[in-house]
Amino acid sequence: MDQNKKNNFEMFLELKEAVDQVRNRLHAQTGMGIDELRIANYARQVSGVTINELAHMFTLPATRVKRLVAHLEQQNWLINKRNGFQLTEIGTAELETLSKQIAKAF
């Protein structure tokens, strides 16, 4: 393996470890996976669902959801700043479908 590939691979492993740590911390705090949280947060932003409605959806206290959403957004910002991509990047079609479903639910 040439040096450039080795450096890229090491950077990938560091990134994977950082993402895994965030995922594990969020799961320990909420019992939910990071995918559930990031989709819920995106849907909240797109569909106008409030923090209280989101809390009701996940049967969590609103203050806890606010704290989790803030934490997720902070981690997303840090990872984006360091690596140039967002933790919350998922397919646009999936997000549009999900946000419409959540908007209908409220």
mmCIF file of C-alpha atoms in Angstrom:
data_model
loop_
_atom_site.group_PDB
_atom_site.id
_atom_site.type_symbol
_atom_site.label_atom_id
_atom_site.label_comp_id
_atom_site.label_asym_id
_atom_site.label_seq_id
_atom_site.Cartn_x
_atom_site.Cartn_y
_atom_site.Cartn_z
ATOM 1 C CA MET A 1 0.000 0.000 0.000
ATOM 2 C CA ASP A 2 1.518 3.345 -0.983
ATOM 3 C CA GLN A 3 1.859 6.124 1.598
ATOM 4 C CA ASN A 4 -1.086 8.171 0.280
ATOM 5 C CA LYS A 5 -3.464 5.196 0.471
ATOM 6 C CA LYS A 6 -2.131 4.352 3.923
ATOM 7 C CA ASN A 7 -2.761 7.920 5.143
ATOM 8 C CA ASN A 8 -6.289 7.903 3.680
ATOM 9 C CA PHE A 9 -7.018 4.558 5.313
ATOM 10 C CA GLU A 10 -5.750 5.786 8.695
ATOM 11 C CA MET A 11 -7.896 8.922 8.350
ATOM 12 C CA PHE A 12 -10.894 6.727 7.520
ATOM 13 C CA LEU A 13 -10.288 4.602 10.623
ATOM 14 C CA GLU A 14 -10.070 7.730 12.810
ATOM 15 C CA LEU A 15 -13.315 9.039 11.332
ATOM 16 C CA LYS A 16 -15.054 5.693 11.789
ATOM 17 C CA GLU A 17 -13.948 5.599 15.424
ATOM 18 C CA ALA A 18 -15.264 9.156 16.009
ATOM 19 C CA VAL A 19 -18.620 8.313 14.414
ATOM 20 C CA ASP A 20 -18.866 5.057 16.392
ATOM 21 C CA GLN A 21 -18.198 6.943 19.642
ATOM 22 C CA VAL A 22 -20.981 9.438 18.875
ATOM 23 C CA ARG A 23 -23.330 6.612 17.886
ATOM 24 C CA ASN A 24 -22.596 4.654 21.071
ATOM 25 C CA ARG A 25 -22.968 7.720 23.310
ATOM 26 C CA LEU A 26 -26.304 8.662 21.762
ATOM 27 C CA HIS A 27 -27.571 5.096 22.009
ATOM 28 C CA ALA A 28 -26.563 4.917 25.678
ATOM 29 C CA GLN A 29 -28.338 8.212 26.398
ATOM 30 C CA THR A 30 -31.543 7.550 24.467
ATOM 31 C CA GLY A 31 -31.884 3.879 23.675
ATOM 32 C CA MET A 32 -32.306 4.986 20.048
ATOM 33 C CA GLY A 33 -29.930 4.569 17.152
ATOM 34 C CA ILE A 34 -28.276 7.556 15.534
ATOM 35 C CA ASP A 35 -30.280 6.972 12.353
ATOM 36 C CA GLU A 36 -33.535 7.390 14.267
ATOM 37 C CA LEU A 37 -32.284 10.596 15.868
ATOM 38 C CA ARG A 38 -30.900 12.181 12.722
ATOM 39 C CA ILE A 39 -34.018 11.359 10.700
ATOM 40 C CA ALA A 40 -36.243 12.682 13.479
ATOM 41 C CA ASN A 41 -34.184 15.870 13.710
ATOM 42 C CA TYR A 42 -34.255 16.433 9.954
ATOM 43 C CA ALA A 43 -37.978 15.740 9.795
ATOM 44 C CA ARG A 44 -38.512 18.181 12.666
ATOM 45 C CA GLN A 45 -36.690 20.895 10.737
ATOM 46 C CA VAL A 46 -38.363 20.235 7.379
ATOM 47 C CA SER A 47 -41.916 19.576 8.504
ATOM 48 C CA GLY A 48 -42.093 22.147 11.284
ATOM 49 C CA VAL A 49 -42.638 19.508 13.975
ATOM 50 C CA THR A 50 -41.933 21.096 17.339
ATOM 51 C CA ILE A 51 -39.617 19.755 20.016
ATOM 52 C CA ASN A 52 -42.654 18.887 22.152
ATOM 53 C CA GLU A 53 -44.262 16.936 19.306
ATOM 54 C CA LEU A 54 -40.981 15.152 18.676
ATOM 55 C CA ALA A 55 -40.708 14.333 22.385
ATOM 56 C CA HIS A 56 -44.239 12.938 22.330
ATOM 57 C CA MET A 57 -43.390 10.854 19.282
ATOM 58 C CA PHE A 58 -40.470 9.240 21.130
ATOM 59 C CA THR A 59 -42.145 9.413 24.574
ATOM 60 C CA LEU A 60 -39.250 11.418 25.989
ATOM 61 C CA PRO A 61 -39.302 14.619 28.051
ATOM 62 C CA ALA A 62 -39.039 17.698 25.815
ATOM 63 C CA THR A 63 -35.963 18.968 27.674
ATOM 64 C CA ARG A 64 -34.185 15.680 26.976
ATOM 65 C CA VAL A 65 -35.072 15.852 23.289
ATOM 66 C CA LYS A 66 -33.796 19.448 23.109
ATOM 67 C CA ARG A 67 -30.537 18.365 24.699
ATOM 68 C CA LEU A 68 -30.210 15.386 22.326
ATOM 69 C CA VAL A 69 -30.994 17.443 19.227
ATOM 70 C CA ALA A 70 -28.453 20.083 20.298
ATOM 71 C CA HIS A 71 -25.875 17.362 20.931
ATOM 72 C CA LEU A 72 -26.533 15.761 17.557
ATOM 73 C CA GLU A 73 -26.256 19.111 15.772
ATOM 74 C CA GLN A 74 -22.990 19.889 17.606
ATOM 75 C CA GLN A 75 -21.499 16.502 16.671
ATOM 76 C CA ASN A 76 -22.628 16.964 13.092
ATOM 77 C CA TRP A 77 -20.943 20.388 12.969
ATOM 78 C CA LEU A 78 -17.695 19.017 14.419
ATOM 79 C CA ILE A 79 -17.553 16.091 12.002
ATOM 80 C CA ASN A 80 -18.431 18.346 9.067
ATOM 81 C CA LYS A 81 -15.755 20.862 10.060
ATOM 82 C CA ARG A 82 -13.135 18.147 10.389
ATOM 83 C CA ASN A 83 -13.986 15.993 7.381
ATOM 84 C CA GLY A 84 -16.090 18.074 5.027
ATOM 85 C CA PHE A 85 -19.246 15.982 5.129
ATOM 86 C CA GLN A 86 -22.260 15.779 7.378
ATOM 87 C CA LEU A 87 -23.271 12.962 9.653
ATOM 88 C CA THR A 88 -26.883 13.707 8.724
ATOM 89 C CA GLU A 89 -26.436 13.209 4.977
ATOM 90 C CA ILE A 90 -28.986 10.695 3.733
ATOM 91 C CA GLY A 91 -30.918 10.395 0.488
ATOM 92 C CA THR A 92 -33.080 13.372 -0.453
ATOM 93 C CA ALA A 93 -35.981 11.187 -1.572
ATOM 94 C CA GLU A 94 -35.951 9.334 1.758
ATOM 95 C CA LEU A 95 -35.980 12.620 3.656
ATOM 96 C CA GLU A 96 -38.815 14.099 1.612
ATOM 97 C CA THR A 97 -40.942 10.977 2.077
ATOM 98 C CA LEU A 98 -40.234 10.860 5.792
ATOM 99 C CA SER A 99 -40.918 14.549 6.367
ATOM 100 C CA LYS A 100 -44.256 14.255 4.542
ATOM 101 C CA GLN A 101 -45.229 11.247 6.669
ATOM 102 C CA ILE A 102 -44.344 13.062 9.881
ATOM 103 C CA ALA A 103 -46.130 16.231 8.757
ATOM 104 C CA LYS A 104 -49.278 14.147 8.132
ATOM 105 C CA ALA A 105 -49.003 12.609 11.602
ATOM 106 C CA PHE A 106 -49.314 16.021 13.261
#
